[in-house]
Amino acid sequence: PRKWRKRYVLAKDLHREWYAPLSAPIETESDGPLTSRLVALLSWCVTDGQYLFKPGTTASIGQSTTANPEKCAEIAALTSRTPWATRPDGMGEYPLLKQDYRAIRQVVAAKQDLPKLFCSFGVQQAEAAIRAMMAAEGSLNKKGSRVHRFAQWGDNKPVAEAFQIACLLTGRAA
């Protein structure tokens, strides 16, 4: 029942009983170097994809056609492709179009570049990234869109950091 009052104070003058906002949406929109569709493709590739950063190969996104037909439909719409191979276990591989692959690789050469790239995104690009990354590697509350968990392991620290940046750009605490 305290009155909330916004003000700036020096860190040395903070008190334990004070509250600080964790995040807020940005107020300006940047177009960033990639369209929202290409950001979604990039985000799917760095979570459920392979070969994006391996020259001489075809980057693709893998998804179970039997367990996740709705995700497959989204990936097919983004890639404009049907799966080029479906394994007996139902896993389908959706290859990126060459022009999409080139456009993404022009702005990001390695996973380590993801946090810097995500800092250049506007709200729409950040939303596209979060949506794709959560569809690939996250868990959602059944009652709404509140994020329970997004996890990356091993050498995927840049992916986790990029996800945090996207969350901050859209006003989510991460």
PDB file of C-alpha atoms in Angstrom:
ATOM      1  CA  PRO A   1       0.000   0.000   0.000  1.00  0.00           C
ATOM      2  CA  ARG A   2       2.929   2.343  -0.426  1.00  0.00           C
ATOM      3  CA  LYS A   3       2.734   5.069  -2.990  1.00  0.00           C
ATOM      4  CA  TRP A   4       4.895   4.224  -5.971  1.00  0.00           C
ATOM      5  CA  ARG A   5       7.164   7.017  -7.022  1.00  0.00           C
ATOM      6  CA  LYS A   6       9.602   6.772  -9.883  1.00  0.00           C
ATOM      7  CA  ARG A   7      12.944   8.439  -9.519  1.00  0.00           C
ATOM      8  CA  TYR A   8      16.575   7.907 -10.333  1.00  0.00           C
ATOM      9  CA  VAL A   9      19.055   7.350  -7.523  1.00  0.00           C
ATOM     10  CA  LEU A  10      22.685   6.387  -7.376  1.00  0.00           C
ATOM     11  CA  ALA A  11      23.317   2.706  -6.678  1.00  0.00           C
ATOM     12  CA  LYS A  12      25.087   3.606  -3.420  1.00  0.00           C
ATOM     13  CA  ASP A  13      21.877   5.285  -2.211  1.00  0.00           C
ATOM     14  CA  LEU A  14      19.552   2.309  -2.810  1.00  0.00           C
ATOM     15  CA  HIS A  15      17.668   0.802   0.133  1.00  0.00           C
ATOM     16  CA  ARG A  16      16.522  -2.799   0.558  1.00  0.00           C
ATOM     17  CA  GLU A  17      12.829  -1.917   0.733  1.00  0.00           C
ATOM     18  CA  TRP A  18      12.859  -0.100  -2.611  1.00  0.00           C
ATOM     19  CA  TYR A  19      11.689  -1.744  -5.816  1.00  0.00           C
ATOM     20  CA  ALA A  20      13.283  -1.483  -9.223  1.00  0.00           C
ATOM     21  CA  PRO A  21      11.624  -2.453 -12.521  1.00  0.00           C
ATOM     22  CA  LEU A  22      13.193  -5.531 -14.068  1.00  0.00           C
ATOM     23  CA  SER A  23      12.249  -4.717 -17.622  1.00  0.00           C
ATOM     24  CA  ALA A  24      10.080  -2.560 -19.820  1.00  0.00           C
ATOM     25  CA  PRO A  25       9.424  -2.640 -23.561  1.00  0.00           C
ATOM     26  CA  ILE A  26      11.540  -0.383 -25.714  1.00  0.00           C
ATOM     27  CA  GLU A  27       9.732   2.649 -27.035  1.00  0.00           C
ATOM     28  CA  THR A  28      11.357   2.898 -30.448  1.00  0.00           C
ATOM     29  CA  GLU A  29      11.288   0.385 -33.244  1.00  0.00           C
ATOM     30  CA  SER A  30      14.413  -0.544 -35.154  1.00  0.00           C
ATOM     31  CA  ASP A  31      14.199  -2.482 -38.375  1.00  0.00           C
ATOM     32  CA  GLY A  32      17.452  -4.288 -37.712  1.00  0.00           C
ATOM     33  CA  PRO A  33      19.440  -6.002 -40.455  1.00  0.00           C
ATOM     34  CA  LEU A  34      16.983  -8.926 -40.889  1.00  0.00           C
ATOM     35  CA  THR A  35      13.265  -9.175 -41.491  1.00  0.00           C
ATOM     36  CA  SER A  36      11.115 -10.813 -38.821  1.00  0.00           C
ATOM     37  CA  ARG A  37      10.796 -13.915 -41.045  1.00  0.00           C
ATOM     38  CA  LEU A  38      14.580 -14.249 -41.368  1.00  0.00           C
ATOM     39  CA  VAL A  39      14.959 -13.709 -37.617  1.00  0.00           C
ATOM     40  CA  ALA A  40      12.488 -16.543 -37.042  1.00  0.00           C
ATOM     41  CA  LEU A  41      14.455 -18.791 -39.418  1.00  0.00           C
ATOM     42  CA  LEU A  42      17.703 -17.899 -37.680  1.00  0.00           C
ATOM     43  CA  SER A  43      16.142 -18.587 -34.276  1.00  0.00           C
ATOM     44  CA  TRP A  44      14.793 -21.973 -35.371  1.00  0.00           C
ATOM     45  CA  CYS A  45      18.219 -22.814 -36.869  1.00  0.00           C
ATOM     46  CA  VAL A  46      20.221 -22.045 -33.725  1.00  0.00           C
ATOM     47  CA  THR A  47      17.857 -24.106 -31.569  1.00  0.00           C
ATOM     48  CA  ASP A  48      16.430 -27.001 -33.632  1.00  0.00           C
ATOM     49  CA  GLY A  49      18.638 -26.622 -36.698  1.00  0.00           C
ATOM     50  CA  GLN A  50      21.927 -27.809 -38.017  1.00  0.00           C
ATOM     51  CA  TYR A  51      24.747 -26.710 -40.304  1.00  0.00           C
ATOM     52  CA  LEU A  52      23.943 -22.974 -40.268  1.00  0.00           C
ATOM     53  CA  PHE A  53      27.548 -22.124 -39.441  1.00  0.00           C
ATOM     54  CA  LYS A  54      29.218 -24.957 -41.358  1.00  0.00           C
ATOM     55  CA  PRO A  55      30.275 -23.805 -44.850  1.00  0.00           C
ATOM     56  CA  GLY A  56      29.609 -26.146 -47.750  1.00  0.00           C
ATOM     57  CA  THR A  57      26.559 -27.740 -46.153  1.00  0.00           C
ATOM     58  CA  THR A  58      22.833 -27.099 -46.368  1.00  0.00           C
ATOM     59  CA  ALA A  59      21.376 -25.500 -43.256  1.00  0.00           C
ATOM     60  CA  SER A  60      18.144 -27.114 -42.126  1.00  0.00           C
ATOM     61  CA  ILE A  61      15.662 -27.222 -39.282  1.00  0.00           C
ATOM     62  CA  GLY A  62      14.665 -30.569 -37.802  1.00  0.00           C
ATOM     63  CA  GLN A  63      11.257 -31.285 -36.320  1.00  0.00           C
ATOM     64  CA  SER A  64       9.108 -34.330 -35.654  1.00  0.00           C
ATOM     65  CA  THR A  65       6.342 -34.495 -38.242  1.00  0.00           C
ATOM     66  CA  THR A  66       4.369 -36.938 -36.097  1.00  0.00           C
ATOM     67  CA  ALA A  67       4.734 -35.342 -32.653  1.00  0.00           C
ATOM     68  CA  ASN A  68       4.675 -31.680 -33.739  1.00  0.00           C
ATOM     69  CA  PRO A  69       2.682 -31.205 -36.941  1.00  0.00           C
ATOM     70  CA  GLU A  70       1.796 -27.596 -36.006  1.00  0.00           C
ATOM     71  CA  LYS A  71       5.475 -26.701 -35.600  1.00  0.00           C
ATOM     72  CA  CYS A  72       6.215 -28.418 -38.905  1.00  0.00           C
ATOM     73  CA  ALA A  73       3.544 -26.325 -40.599  1.00  0.00           C
ATOM     74  CA  GLU A  74       5.131 -23.148 -39.204  1.00  0.00           C
ATOM     75  CA  ILE A  75       8.612 -24.209 -40.324  1.00  0.00           C
ATOM     76  CA  ALA A  76       7.311 -25.187 -43.776  1.00  0.00           C
ATOM     77  CA  ALA A  77       5.697 -21.742 -44.115  1.00  0.00           C
ATOM     78  CA  LEU A  78       8.918 -19.982 -43.052  1.00  0.00           C
ATOM     79  CA  THR A  79      11.176 -22.051 -45.306  1.00  0.00           C
ATOM     80  CA  SER A  80       8.705 -22.352 -48.203  1.00  0.00           C
ATOM     81  CA  ARG A  81       9.676 -26.018 -48.274  1.00  0.00           C
ATOM     82  CA  THR A  82       8.392 -29.438 -47.384  1.00  0.00           C
ATOM     83  CA  PRO A  83      10.774 -31.710 -45.500  1.00  0.00           C
ATOM     84  CA  TRP A  84      13.420 -33.036 -47.867  1.00  0.00           C
ATOM     85  CA  ALA A  85      13.827 -36.174 -45.783  1.00  0.00           C
ATOM     86  CA  THR A  86      11.703 -37.832 -43.134  1.00  0.00           C
ATOM     87  CA  ARG A  87      13.331 -40.524 -41.031  1.00  0.00           C
ATOM     88  CA  PRO A  88      11.419 -43.610 -39.860  1.00  0.00           C
ATOM     89  CA  ASP A  89      11.014 -41.958 -36.428  1.00  0.00           C
ATOM     90  CA  GLY A  90       9.078 -39.117 -38.066  1.00  0.00           C
ATOM     91  CA  MET A  91      11.836 -36.498 -37.869  1.00  0.00           C
ATOM     92  CA  GLY A  92      11.704 -34.184 -40.885  1.00  0.00           C
ATOM     93  CA  GLU A  93      14.457 -31.900 -42.150  1.00  0.00           C
ATOM     94  CA  TYR A  94      13.417 -28.540 -43.630  1.00  0.00           C
ATOM     95  CA  PRO A  95      16.256 -26.991 -45.668  1.00  0.00           C
ATOM     96  CA  LEU A  96      16.677 -23.223 -45.908  1.00  0.00           C
ATOM     97  CA  LEU A  97      16.436 -21.570 -49.302  1.00  0.00           C
ATOM     98  CA  LYS A  98      19.860 -20.461 -50.530  1.00  0.00           C
ATOM     99  CA  GLN A  99      18.871 -16.771 -50.574  1.00  0.00           C
ATOM    100  CA  ASP A 100      17.638 -16.995 -46.951  1.00  0.00           C
ATOM    101  CA  TYR A 101      20.823 -18.761 -45.889  1.00  0.00           C
ATOM    102  CA  ARG A 102      22.969 -16.092 -47.582  1.00  0.00           C
ATOM    103  CA  ALA A 103      20.966 -13.214 -46.083  1.00  0.00           C
ATOM    104  CA  ILE A 104      21.355 -14.650 -42.574  1.00  0.00           C
ATOM    105  CA  ARG A 105      25.047 -15.454 -42.999  1.00  0.00           C
ATOM    106  CA  GLN A 106      25.763 -11.917 -44.237  1.00  0.00           C
ATOM    107  CA  VAL A 107      24.955 -10.597 -40.751  1.00  0.00           C
ATOM    108  CA  VAL A 108      25.997 -13.487 -38.513  1.00  0.00           C
ATOM    109  CA  ALA A 109      29.057 -15.673 -39.044  1.00  0.00           C
ATOM    110  CA  ALA A 110      29.011 -17.724 -35.833  1.00  0.00           C
ATOM    111  CA  LYS A 111      26.912 -18.412 -32.732  1.00  0.00           C
ATOM    112  CA  GLN A 112      29.155 -16.035 -30.804  1.00  0.00           C
ATOM    113  CA  ASP A 113      27.804 -13.173 -32.948  1.00  0.00           C
ATOM    114  CA  LEU A 114      24.187 -13.730 -31.880  1.00  0.00           C
ATOM    115  CA  PRO A 115      24.073 -11.456 -28.796  1.00  0.00           C
ATOM    116  CA  LYS A 116      25.488  -8.488 -30.726  1.00  0.00           C
ATOM    117  CA  LEU A 117      23.079  -9.107 -33.612  1.00  0.00           C
ATOM    118  CA  PHE A 118      20.066  -9.382 -31.294  1.00  0.00           C
ATOM    119  CA  CYS A 119      20.970  -5.988 -29.773  1.00  0.00           C
ATOM    120  CA  SER A 120      20.207  -4.448 -33.174  1.00  0.00           C
ATOM    121  CA  PHE A 121      16.673  -5.890 -33.328  1.00  0.00           C
ATOM    122  CA  GLY A 122      13.464  -3.961 -32.937  1.00  0.00           C
ATOM    123  CA  VAL A 123      10.469  -5.255 -31.014  1.00  0.00           C
ATOM    124  CA  GLN A 124       9.015  -7.142 -34.000  1.00  0.00           C
ATOM    125  CA  GLN A 125      12.256  -8.987 -34.678  1.00  0.00           C
ATOM    126  CA  ALA A 126      12.709  -9.763 -30.964  1.00  0.00           C
ATOM    127  CA  GLU A 127       9.135 -11.122 -30.772  1.00  0.00           C
ATOM    128  CA  ALA A 128       9.792 -13.324 -33.829  1.00  0.00           C
ATOM    129  CA  ALA A 129      12.968 -14.656 -32.204  1.00  0.00           C
ATOM    130  CA  ILE A 130      11.264 -15.427 -28.890  1.00  0.00           C
ATOM    131  CA  ARG A 131       8.346 -17.159 -30.585  1.00  0.00           C
ATOM    132  CA  ALA A 132      10.621 -19.424 -32.659  1.00  0.00           C
ATOM    133  CA  MET A 133      13.065 -20.147 -29.822  1.00  0.00           C
ATOM    134  CA  MET A 134      10.281 -21.012 -27.396  1.00  0.00           C
ATOM    135  CA  ALA A 135       8.583 -23.239 -29.976  1.00  0.00           C
ATOM    136  CA  ALA A 136      11.871 -25.062 -30.488  1.00  0.00           C
ATOM    137  CA  GLU A 137      13.363 -25.260 -26.990  1.00  0.00           C
ATOM    138  CA  GLY A 138      10.960 -23.810 -24.466  1.00  0.00           C
ATOM    139  CA  SER A 139       8.098 -24.834 -22.297  1.00  0.00           C
ATOM    140  CA  LEU A 140       4.939 -22.760 -21.947  1.00  0.00           C
ATOM    141  CA  ASN A 141       2.232 -22.605 -19.335  1.00  0.00           C
ATOM    142  CA  LYS A 142      -0.901 -24.285 -20.733  1.00  0.00           C
ATOM    143  CA  LYS A 143      -3.082 -21.414 -19.450  1.00  0.00           C
ATOM    144  CA  GLY A 144      -1.285 -18.663 -21.321  1.00  0.00           C
ATOM    145  CA  SER A 145       1.942 -17.505 -22.833  1.00  0.00           C
ATOM    146  CA  ARG A 146       3.951 -17.118 -19.621  1.00  0.00           C
ATOM    147  CA  VAL A 147       7.390 -18.629 -20.136  1.00  0.00           C
ATOM    148  CA  HIS A 148       8.366 -21.307 -17.694  1.00  0.00           C
ATOM    149  CA  ARG A 149      11.722 -22.248 -19.105  1.00  0.00           C
ATOM    150  CA  PHE A 150      14.054 -21.774 -22.029  1.00  0.00           C
ATOM    151  CA  ALA A 151      17.197 -23.841 -21.714  1.00  0.00           C
ATOM    152  CA  GLN A 152      20.402 -24.152 -23.706  1.00  0.00           C
ATOM    153  CA  TRP A 153      23.333 -26.343 -22.744  1.00  0.00           C
ATOM    154  CA  GLY A 154      27.003 -26.714 -23.565  1.00  0.00           C
ATOM    155  CA  ASP A 155      28.320 -24.395 -26.261  1.00  0.00           C
ATOM    156  CA  ASN A 156      24.935 -22.681 -26.680  1.00  0.00           C
ATOM    157  CA  LYS A 157      25.587 -19.867 -24.201  1.00  0.00           C
ATOM    158  CA  PRO A 158      25.382 -17.242 -27.006  1.00  0.00           C
ATOM    159  CA  VAL A 159      21.925 -18.592 -27.892  1.00  0.00           C
ATOM    160  CA  ALA A 160      20.767 -18.239 -24.282  1.00  0.00           C
ATOM    161  CA  GLU A 161      22.208 -14.709 -24.113  1.00  0.00           C
ATOM    162  CA  ALA A 162      20.507 -13.758 -27.388  1.00  0.00           C
ATOM    163  CA  PHE A 163      17.210 -15.045 -25.958  1.00  0.00           C
ATOM    164  CA  GLN A 164      17.699 -12.871 -22.858  1.00  0.00           C
ATOM    165  CA  ILE A 165      18.350  -9.825 -25.041  1.00  0.00           C
ATOM    166  CA  ALA A 166      15.168 -10.495 -27.049  1.00  0.00           C
ATOM    167  CA  CYS A 167      13.236 -10.757 -23.791  1.00  0.00           C
ATOM    168  CA  LEU A 168      14.576  -7.429 -22.572  1.00  0.00           C
ATOM    169  CA  LEU A 169      13.740  -5.746 -25.872  1.00  0.00           C
ATOM    170  CA  THR A 170      10.126  -6.869 -25.527  1.00  0.00           C
ATOM    171  CA  GLY A 171       9.762  -5.948 -21.860  1.00  0.00           C
ATOM    172  CA  ARG A 172      10.035  -9.455 -20.444  1.00  0.00           C
ATOM    173  CA  ALA A 173      12.170 -10.342 -17.468  1.00  0.00           C
ATOM    174  CA  ALA A 174      14.579 -13.161 -18.223  1.00  0.00           C
TER     175      ALA A 174
END
